[in-house]
Short mmCIF file of C-alpha atoms and ligand atoms in Angstrom, two decimals:
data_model
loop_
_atom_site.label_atom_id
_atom_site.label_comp_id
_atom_site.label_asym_id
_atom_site.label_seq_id
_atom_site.Cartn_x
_atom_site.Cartn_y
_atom_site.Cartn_z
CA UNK A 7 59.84 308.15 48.70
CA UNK A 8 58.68 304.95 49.92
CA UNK A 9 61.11 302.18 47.97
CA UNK A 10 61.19 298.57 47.55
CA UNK A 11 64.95 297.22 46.92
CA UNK A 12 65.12 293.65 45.58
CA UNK A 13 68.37 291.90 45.77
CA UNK A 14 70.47 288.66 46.81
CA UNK A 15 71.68 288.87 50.75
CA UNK A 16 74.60 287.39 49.81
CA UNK A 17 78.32 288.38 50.42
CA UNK A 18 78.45 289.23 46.06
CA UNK A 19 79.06 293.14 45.05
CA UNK A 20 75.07 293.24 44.00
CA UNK A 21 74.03 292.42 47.07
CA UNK A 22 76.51 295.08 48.94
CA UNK A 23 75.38 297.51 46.51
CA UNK A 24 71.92 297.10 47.45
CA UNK A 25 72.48 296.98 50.45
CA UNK A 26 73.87 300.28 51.00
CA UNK A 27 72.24 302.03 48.54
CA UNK A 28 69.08 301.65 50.47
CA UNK A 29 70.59 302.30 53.92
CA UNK A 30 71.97 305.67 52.50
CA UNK A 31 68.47 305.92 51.30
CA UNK A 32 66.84 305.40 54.80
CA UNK A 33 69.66 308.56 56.06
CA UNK A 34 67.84 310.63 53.41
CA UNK A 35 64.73 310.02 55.09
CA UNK A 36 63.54 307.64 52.16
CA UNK A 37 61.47 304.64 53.55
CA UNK A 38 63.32 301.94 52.41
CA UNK A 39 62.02 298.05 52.26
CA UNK A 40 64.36 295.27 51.39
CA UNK A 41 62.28 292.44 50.26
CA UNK A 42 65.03 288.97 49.63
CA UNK A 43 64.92 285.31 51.08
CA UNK A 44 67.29 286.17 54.04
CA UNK A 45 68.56 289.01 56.03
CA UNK A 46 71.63 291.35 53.56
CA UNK A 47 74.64 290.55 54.88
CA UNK A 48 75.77 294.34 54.70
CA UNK A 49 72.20 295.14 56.58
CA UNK A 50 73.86 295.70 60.20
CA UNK A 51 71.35 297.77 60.96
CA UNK A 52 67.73 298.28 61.35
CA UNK A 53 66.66 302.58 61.70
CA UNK A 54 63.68 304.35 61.60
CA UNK A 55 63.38 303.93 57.98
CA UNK A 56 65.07 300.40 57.02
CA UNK A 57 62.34 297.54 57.15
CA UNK A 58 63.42 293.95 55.96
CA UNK A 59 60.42 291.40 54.22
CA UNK A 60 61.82 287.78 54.23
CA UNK A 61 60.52 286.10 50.96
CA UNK A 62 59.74 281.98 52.55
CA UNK A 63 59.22 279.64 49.92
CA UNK A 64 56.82 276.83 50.30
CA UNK A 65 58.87 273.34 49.79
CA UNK A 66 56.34 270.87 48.72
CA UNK A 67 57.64 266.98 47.62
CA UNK A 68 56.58 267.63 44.09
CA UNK A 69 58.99 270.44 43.75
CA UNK A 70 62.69 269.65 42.26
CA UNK A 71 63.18 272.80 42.34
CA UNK A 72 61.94 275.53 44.47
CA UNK A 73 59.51 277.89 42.95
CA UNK A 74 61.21 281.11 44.67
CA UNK A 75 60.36 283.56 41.70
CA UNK A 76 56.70 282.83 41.95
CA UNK A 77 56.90 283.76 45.71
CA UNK A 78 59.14 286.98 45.43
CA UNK A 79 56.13 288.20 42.90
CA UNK A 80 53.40 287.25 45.81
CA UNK A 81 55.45 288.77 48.37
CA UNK A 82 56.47 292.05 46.12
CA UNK A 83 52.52 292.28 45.46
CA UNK A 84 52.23 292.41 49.17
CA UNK A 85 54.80 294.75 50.01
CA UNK A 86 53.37 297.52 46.83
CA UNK A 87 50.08 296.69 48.40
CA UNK A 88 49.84 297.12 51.68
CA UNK A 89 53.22 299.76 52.54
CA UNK A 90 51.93 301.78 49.58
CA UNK A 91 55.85 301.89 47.75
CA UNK A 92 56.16 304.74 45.58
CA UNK A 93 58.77 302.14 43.64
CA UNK A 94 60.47 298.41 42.91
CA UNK A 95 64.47 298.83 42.26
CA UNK A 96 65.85 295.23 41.43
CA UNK A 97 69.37 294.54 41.61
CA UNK A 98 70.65 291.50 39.37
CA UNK A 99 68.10 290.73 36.37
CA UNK A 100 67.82 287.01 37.30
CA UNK A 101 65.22 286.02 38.57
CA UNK A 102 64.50 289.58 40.35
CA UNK A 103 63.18 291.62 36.88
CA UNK A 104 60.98 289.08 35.89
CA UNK A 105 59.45 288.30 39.59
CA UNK A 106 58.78 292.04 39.94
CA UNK A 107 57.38 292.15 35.81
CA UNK A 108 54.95 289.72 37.29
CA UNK A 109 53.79 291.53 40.40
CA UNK A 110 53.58 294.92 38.23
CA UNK A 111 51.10 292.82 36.04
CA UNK A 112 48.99 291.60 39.12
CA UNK A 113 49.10 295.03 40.66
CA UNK A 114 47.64 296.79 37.34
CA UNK A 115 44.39 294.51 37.59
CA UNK A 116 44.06 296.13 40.88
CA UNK A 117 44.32 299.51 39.49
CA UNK A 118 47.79 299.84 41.47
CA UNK A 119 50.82 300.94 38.98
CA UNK A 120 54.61 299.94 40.19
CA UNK A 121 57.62 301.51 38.20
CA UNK A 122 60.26 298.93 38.27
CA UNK A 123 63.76 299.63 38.00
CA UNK A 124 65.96 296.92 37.37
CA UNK A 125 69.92 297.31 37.58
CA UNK A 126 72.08 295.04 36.06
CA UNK A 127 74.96 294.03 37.93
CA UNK A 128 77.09 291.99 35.64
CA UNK A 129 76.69 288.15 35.39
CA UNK A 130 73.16 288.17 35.08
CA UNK A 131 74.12 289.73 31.65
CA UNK A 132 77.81 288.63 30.23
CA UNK A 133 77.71 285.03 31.97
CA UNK A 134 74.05 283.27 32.31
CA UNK A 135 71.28 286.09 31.30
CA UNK A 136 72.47 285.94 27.41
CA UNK A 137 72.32 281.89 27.65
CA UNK A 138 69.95 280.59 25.58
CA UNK A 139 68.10 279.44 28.55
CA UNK A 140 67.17 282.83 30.08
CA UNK A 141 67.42 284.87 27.10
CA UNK A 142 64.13 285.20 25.98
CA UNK A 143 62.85 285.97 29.34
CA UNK A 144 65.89 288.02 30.36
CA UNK A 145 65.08 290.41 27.55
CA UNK A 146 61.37 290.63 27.66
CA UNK A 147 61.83 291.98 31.00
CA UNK A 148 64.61 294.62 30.48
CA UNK A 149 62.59 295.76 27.76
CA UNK A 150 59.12 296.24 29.85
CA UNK A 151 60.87 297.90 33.04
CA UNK A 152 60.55 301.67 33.38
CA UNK A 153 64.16 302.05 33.51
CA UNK A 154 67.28 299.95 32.91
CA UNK A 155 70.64 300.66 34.90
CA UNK A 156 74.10 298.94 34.75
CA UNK A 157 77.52 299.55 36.76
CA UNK A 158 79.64 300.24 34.04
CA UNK A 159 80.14 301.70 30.44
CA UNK A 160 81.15 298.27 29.41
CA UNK A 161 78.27 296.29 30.81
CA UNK A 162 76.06 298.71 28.68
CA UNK A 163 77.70 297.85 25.78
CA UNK A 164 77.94 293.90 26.52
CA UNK A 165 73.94 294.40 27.27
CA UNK A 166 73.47 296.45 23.94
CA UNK A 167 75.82 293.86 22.17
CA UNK A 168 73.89 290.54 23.49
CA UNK A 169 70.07 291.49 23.19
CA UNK A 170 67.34 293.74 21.52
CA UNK A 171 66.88 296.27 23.81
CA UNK A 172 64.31 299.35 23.01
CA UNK A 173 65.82 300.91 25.64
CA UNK A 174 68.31 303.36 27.07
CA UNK A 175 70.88 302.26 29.40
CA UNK A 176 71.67 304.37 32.43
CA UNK A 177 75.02 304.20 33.55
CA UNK A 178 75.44 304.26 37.36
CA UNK A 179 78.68 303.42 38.68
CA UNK A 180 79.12 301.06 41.96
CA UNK A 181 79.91 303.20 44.78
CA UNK A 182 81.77 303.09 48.22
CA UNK A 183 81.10 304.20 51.93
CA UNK A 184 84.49 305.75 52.03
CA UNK A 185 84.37 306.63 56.00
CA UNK A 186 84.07 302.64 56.05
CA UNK A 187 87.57 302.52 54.97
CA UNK A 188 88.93 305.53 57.00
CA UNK A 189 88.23 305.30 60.16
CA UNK A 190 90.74 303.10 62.14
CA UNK A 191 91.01 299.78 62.16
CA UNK A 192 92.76 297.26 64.47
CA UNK A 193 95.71 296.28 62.40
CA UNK A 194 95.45 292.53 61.71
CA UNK A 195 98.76 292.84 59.75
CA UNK A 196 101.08 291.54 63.46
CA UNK A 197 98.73 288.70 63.16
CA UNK A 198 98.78 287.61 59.01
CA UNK A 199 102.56 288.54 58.67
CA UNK A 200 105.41 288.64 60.12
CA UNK A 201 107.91 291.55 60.27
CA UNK A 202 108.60 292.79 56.85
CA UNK A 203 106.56 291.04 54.92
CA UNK A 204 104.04 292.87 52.78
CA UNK A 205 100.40 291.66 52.43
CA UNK A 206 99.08 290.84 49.20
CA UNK A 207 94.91 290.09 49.26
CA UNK A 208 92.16 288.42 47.14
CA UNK A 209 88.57 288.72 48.14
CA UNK A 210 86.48 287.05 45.45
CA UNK A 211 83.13 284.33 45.68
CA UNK A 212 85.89 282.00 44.21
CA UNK A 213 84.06 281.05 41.03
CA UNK A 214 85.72 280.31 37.83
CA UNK A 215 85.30 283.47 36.29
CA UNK A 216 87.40 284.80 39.26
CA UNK A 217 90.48 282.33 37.41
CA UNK A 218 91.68 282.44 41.43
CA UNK A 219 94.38 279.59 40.54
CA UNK A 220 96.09 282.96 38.64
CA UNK A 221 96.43 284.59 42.20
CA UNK A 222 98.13 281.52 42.92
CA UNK A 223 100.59 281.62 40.20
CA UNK A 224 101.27 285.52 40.83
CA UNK A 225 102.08 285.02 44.41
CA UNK A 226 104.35 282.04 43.66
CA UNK A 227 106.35 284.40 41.22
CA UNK A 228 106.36 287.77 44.01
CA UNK A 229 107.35 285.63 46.99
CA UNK A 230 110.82 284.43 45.44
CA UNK A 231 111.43 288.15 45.11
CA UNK A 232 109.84 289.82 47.93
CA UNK A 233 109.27 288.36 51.70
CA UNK A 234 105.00 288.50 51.41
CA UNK A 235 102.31 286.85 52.50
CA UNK A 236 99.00 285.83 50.38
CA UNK A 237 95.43 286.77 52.40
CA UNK A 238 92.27 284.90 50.80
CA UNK A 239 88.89 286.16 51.80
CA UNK A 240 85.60 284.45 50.74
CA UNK A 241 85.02 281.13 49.86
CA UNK A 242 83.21 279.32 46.97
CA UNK A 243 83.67 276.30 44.38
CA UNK A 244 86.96 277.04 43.19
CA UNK A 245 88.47 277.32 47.14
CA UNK A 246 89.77 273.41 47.42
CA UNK A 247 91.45 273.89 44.26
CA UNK A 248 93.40 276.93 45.46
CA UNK A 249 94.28 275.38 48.44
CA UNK A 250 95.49 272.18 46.28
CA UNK A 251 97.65 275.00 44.03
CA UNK A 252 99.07 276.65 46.83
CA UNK A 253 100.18 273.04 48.17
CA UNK A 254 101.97 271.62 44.57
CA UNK A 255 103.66 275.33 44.19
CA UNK A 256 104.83 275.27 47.63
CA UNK A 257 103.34 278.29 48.91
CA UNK A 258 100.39 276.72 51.26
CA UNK A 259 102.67 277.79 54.33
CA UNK A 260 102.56 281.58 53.31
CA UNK A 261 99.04 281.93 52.48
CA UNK A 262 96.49 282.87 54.73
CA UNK A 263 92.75 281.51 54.19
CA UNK A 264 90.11 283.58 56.15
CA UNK A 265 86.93 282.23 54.69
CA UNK A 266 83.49 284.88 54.16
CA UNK A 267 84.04 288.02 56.07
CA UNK A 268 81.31 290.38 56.05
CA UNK A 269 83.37 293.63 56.55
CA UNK A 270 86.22 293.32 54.24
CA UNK A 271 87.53 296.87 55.53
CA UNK A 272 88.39 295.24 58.59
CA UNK A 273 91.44 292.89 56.77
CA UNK A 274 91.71 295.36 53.33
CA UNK A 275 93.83 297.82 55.91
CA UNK A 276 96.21 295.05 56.47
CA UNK A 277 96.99 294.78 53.23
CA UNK A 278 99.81 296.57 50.40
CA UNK A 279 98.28 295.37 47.25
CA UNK A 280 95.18 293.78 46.04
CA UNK A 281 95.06 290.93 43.41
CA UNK A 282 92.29 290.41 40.90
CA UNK A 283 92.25 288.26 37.97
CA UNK A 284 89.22 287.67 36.77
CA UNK A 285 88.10 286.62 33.48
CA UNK A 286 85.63 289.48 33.32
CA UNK A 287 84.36 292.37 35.57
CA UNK A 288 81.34 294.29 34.98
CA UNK A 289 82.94 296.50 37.46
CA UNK A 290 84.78 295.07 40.04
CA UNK A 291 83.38 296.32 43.07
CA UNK A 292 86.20 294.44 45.31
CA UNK A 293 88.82 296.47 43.39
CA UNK A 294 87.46 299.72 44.37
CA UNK A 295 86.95 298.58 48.45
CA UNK A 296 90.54 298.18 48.14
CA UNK A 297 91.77 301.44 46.56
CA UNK A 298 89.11 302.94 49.55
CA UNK A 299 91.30 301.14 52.24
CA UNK A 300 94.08 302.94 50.37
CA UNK A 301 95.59 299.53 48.60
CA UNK A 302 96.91 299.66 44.90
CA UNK A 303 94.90 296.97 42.54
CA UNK A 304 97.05 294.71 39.60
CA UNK A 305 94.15 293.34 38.39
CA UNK A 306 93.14 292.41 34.57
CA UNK A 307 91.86 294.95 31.78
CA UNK A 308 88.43 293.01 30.93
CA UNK A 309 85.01 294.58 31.12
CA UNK A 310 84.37 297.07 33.53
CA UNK A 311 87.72 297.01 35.25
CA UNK A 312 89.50 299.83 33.21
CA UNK A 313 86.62 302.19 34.30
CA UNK A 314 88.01 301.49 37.81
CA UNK A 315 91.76 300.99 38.07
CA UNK A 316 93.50 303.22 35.99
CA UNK A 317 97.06 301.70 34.83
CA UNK A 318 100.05 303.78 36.47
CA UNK A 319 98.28 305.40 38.62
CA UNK A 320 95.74 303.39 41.11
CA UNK A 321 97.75 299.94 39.93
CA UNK A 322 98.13 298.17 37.25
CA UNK A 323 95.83 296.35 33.87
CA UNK A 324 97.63 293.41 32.89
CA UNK A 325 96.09 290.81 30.12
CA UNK A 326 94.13 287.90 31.52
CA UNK A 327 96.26 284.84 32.32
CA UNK A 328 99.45 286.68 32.05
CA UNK A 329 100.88 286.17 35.06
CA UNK A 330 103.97 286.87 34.38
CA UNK A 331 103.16 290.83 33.86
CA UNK A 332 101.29 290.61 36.97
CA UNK A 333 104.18 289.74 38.91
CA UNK A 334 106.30 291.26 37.73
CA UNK A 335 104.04 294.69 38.07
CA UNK A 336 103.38 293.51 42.00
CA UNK A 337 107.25 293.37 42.59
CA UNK A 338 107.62 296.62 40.93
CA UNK A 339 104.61 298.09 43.34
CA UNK A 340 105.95 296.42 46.36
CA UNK A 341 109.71 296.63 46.25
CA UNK A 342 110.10 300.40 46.94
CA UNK A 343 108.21 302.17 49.84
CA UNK A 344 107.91 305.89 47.82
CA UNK A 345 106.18 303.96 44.55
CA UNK A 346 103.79 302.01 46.91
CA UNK A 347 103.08 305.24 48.60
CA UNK A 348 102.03 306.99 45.07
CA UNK A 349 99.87 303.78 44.03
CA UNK A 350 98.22 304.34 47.91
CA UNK A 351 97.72 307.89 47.19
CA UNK A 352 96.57 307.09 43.51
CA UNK A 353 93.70 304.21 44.45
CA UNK A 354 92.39 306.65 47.25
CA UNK A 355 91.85 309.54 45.15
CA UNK A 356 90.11 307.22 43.15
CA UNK A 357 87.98 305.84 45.34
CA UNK A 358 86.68 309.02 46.29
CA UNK A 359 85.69 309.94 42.54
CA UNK A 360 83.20 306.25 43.32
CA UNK A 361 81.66 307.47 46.69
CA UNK A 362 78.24 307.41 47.43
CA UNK A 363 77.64 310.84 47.73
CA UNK A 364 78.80 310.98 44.22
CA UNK A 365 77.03 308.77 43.19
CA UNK A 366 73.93 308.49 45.44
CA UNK A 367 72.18 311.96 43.39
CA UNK A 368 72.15 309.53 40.16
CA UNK A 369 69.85 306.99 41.75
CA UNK A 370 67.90 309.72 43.21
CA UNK A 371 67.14 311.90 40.01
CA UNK A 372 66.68 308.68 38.24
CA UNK A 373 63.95 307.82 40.91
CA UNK A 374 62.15 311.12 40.13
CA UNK A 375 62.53 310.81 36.11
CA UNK A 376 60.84 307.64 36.59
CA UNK A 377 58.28 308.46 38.81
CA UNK A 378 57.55 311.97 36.94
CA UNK A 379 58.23 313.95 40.07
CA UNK A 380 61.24 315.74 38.03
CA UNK A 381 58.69 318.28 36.48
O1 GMT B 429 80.49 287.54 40.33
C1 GMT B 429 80.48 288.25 41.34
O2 GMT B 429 81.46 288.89 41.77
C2 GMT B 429 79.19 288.44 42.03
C3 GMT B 429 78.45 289.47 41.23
C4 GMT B 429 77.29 289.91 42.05
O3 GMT B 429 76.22 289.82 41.53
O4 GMT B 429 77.53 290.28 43.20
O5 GMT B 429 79.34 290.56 40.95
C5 GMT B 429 78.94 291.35 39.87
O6 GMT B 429 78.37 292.53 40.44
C6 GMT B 429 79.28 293.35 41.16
C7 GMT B 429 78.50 294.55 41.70
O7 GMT B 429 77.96 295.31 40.66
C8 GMT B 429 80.43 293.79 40.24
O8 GMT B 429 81.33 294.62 40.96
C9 GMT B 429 81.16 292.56 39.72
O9 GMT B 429 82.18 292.97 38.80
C10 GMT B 429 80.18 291.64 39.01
N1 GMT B 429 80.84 290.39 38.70
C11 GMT B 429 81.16 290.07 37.43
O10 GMT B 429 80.85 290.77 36.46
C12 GMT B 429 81.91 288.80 37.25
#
């Protein structure tokens, strides 16, 4: 199959996801064409079968703001066109459904039909796709693609829930390289913490559905109970505010900031647990790198989250803002070597339920359902 995989480059789970869905894809000897505005962070790579179209948009003094959308469609056009793809798959519904709705348009007139595939990925659904703003557009576009995928159980219901869809939803899970996790990593632990501390980590695109400033208030609790240290990867909006938290609680001097980092295995195997207290998770893709890299999750119980860290076993589901539980669940995790040995064991064998060779086969048969090569 010759496929076209739209998607943001960025450090955000739908952009990972891409990412290595269609690098998996190129191992499988699928020609594989990621079409976005710059180079995937996660695309380390170039092989036989990976090619990379950069979308450029045209800046011109009239424009307030740039007309990116109306270039992806040119530049998808281009890419059906000329490399002859059997198939579109967008990840994130905004603006990437409706760009490729357009091209599929264009390339009918030229007697060219493009199923498109478009996978929703969270926000673009529970956060700004239901706004009045994109709704109209948002839905149009789920309605008209060939087929409609989301990461979790609960996103399909939020999606069901928030617009008139006349279609099925296919639920396909996130999924993780686990050999990313596995293989051995230079232990950055000697250099985060000192002797007998444990490592508690937060990887997030600090926005204020990630309610970071809760991480804060957790850590302040742990580390009157247990000697620990607080690792932050990835930056964003919310990250001078955490920094101002960590100051006023008094905790600034055992927190460690480490900014974007494009391999998150590399720090997750310094770690013992893994904090996450968002607001809402479609899925939570950051929770599951961590149970990969063999780390227990306390996270909250909203959205998609439950579908990934099962309470007692890989970590903990706590309410969000309750901060208190949280705490108190980390301490309980990190204050005896056999029970944070379980929760390791636990997340793992969880992970490996998520991998991609699970999971890949989904994408796959969907792939031939839509393009009627399942007969
Ligand atoms: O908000 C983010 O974390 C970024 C966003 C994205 O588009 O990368 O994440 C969403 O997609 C991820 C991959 O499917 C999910 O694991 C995240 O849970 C989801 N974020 C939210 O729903 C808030």
């Amino acid at each position: 199959m010759k496929i076209g995989i739209v998607l943001y480059p960025t450090f955000g789970g739908s952009g990972v996801v891409a990412t290595e869905l269609g690098k998996e894809l190129a191992q499988l000897d699928h020609q594989v064409h990621f079409i976005t505005y710059s180079q995937p962070v996660r695309l380390d790579y170039f092989g036989k079968n990976i090619f990379y179209h950069e979308v450029s948009v045209l800046d011109y003094p009239l424009f307030d703001y740039l007309p990116y959308e109306i270039n992806l469609s040119s530049k998808l056009v281009d890419v059906v066109k000329h490399e002859k793809l059997d198939l579109l798959h967008v990840h994130y519904a905004i603006p990437h459904a409706s760009a490729a709705y357009m091209a599929k348009q264009i390339l009918k007139k030229e007697g060219i039909d493009i199923p498109v595939i478009t996978t929703l990925h969270g926000t673009d659904i529970t956060l700004v796709g239901k706004d009045p703003s994109f709704e109209p557009v948002i839905n149009f576009v789920m309605n008209e693609s060939d087929a409609l995928t989301a990461v979790s159980e609960s996103l399909a219901r939020d999606t069901y829930e928030h617009f008139k869809l006349e279609k099925k939803i296919d639920v396909i899970p996130n999924f993780i390289r686990i050999e990313r996790y596995t293989e051995d990593k230079k232990n950055l632990r000697a250099t985060i913490a000192q002797k007998g501390e444990r490592v508690i980590m937060h990887i997030s695109n600090f926005r204020p559905v990630k309610r970071v400033e809760d991480v804060v208030r957790v850590f302040a609790k742990v580390c009157e109970k247990i000697p620990s240290r607080m690792v932050f990867v990835g930056d964003g909006p919310e990250r001078f505010k955490i920094e101002t938290l960590c100051r006023e609680l008094g905790v600034y001097s055992k927190c460690v900031f480490l900014g974007k980092i494009r391999s998150t295995e590399e720090v997750l195997a310094s770690a013992d647990l893994f904090l996450l207290t968002s607001e809402t998770e479609s899925f939570g893709l950051a929770a599951l790198e961590a149970m990969a890299a063999k780390v227990p999750v306390i996270s909250t119980n909203q959205g998609g989250l439950p579908e990934v860290n099962i309470d007692g076993e890989t970590g903990f589901l706590c309410d969000v803002g309750d901060v208190d539980a949280m705490a108190e669940k980390t301490i309980h995790i990190l204050e005896d070597d056999e029970v944070l040995a379980r929760f390791r064991a636990g997340a793992f064998a969880q992970a490996n339920r998520f991998s991609i060779q699970e999971i890949l086969p989904q994408y796959l048969n969907l792939y031939r359902r839509v393009l009627g090569w399942d007969t």
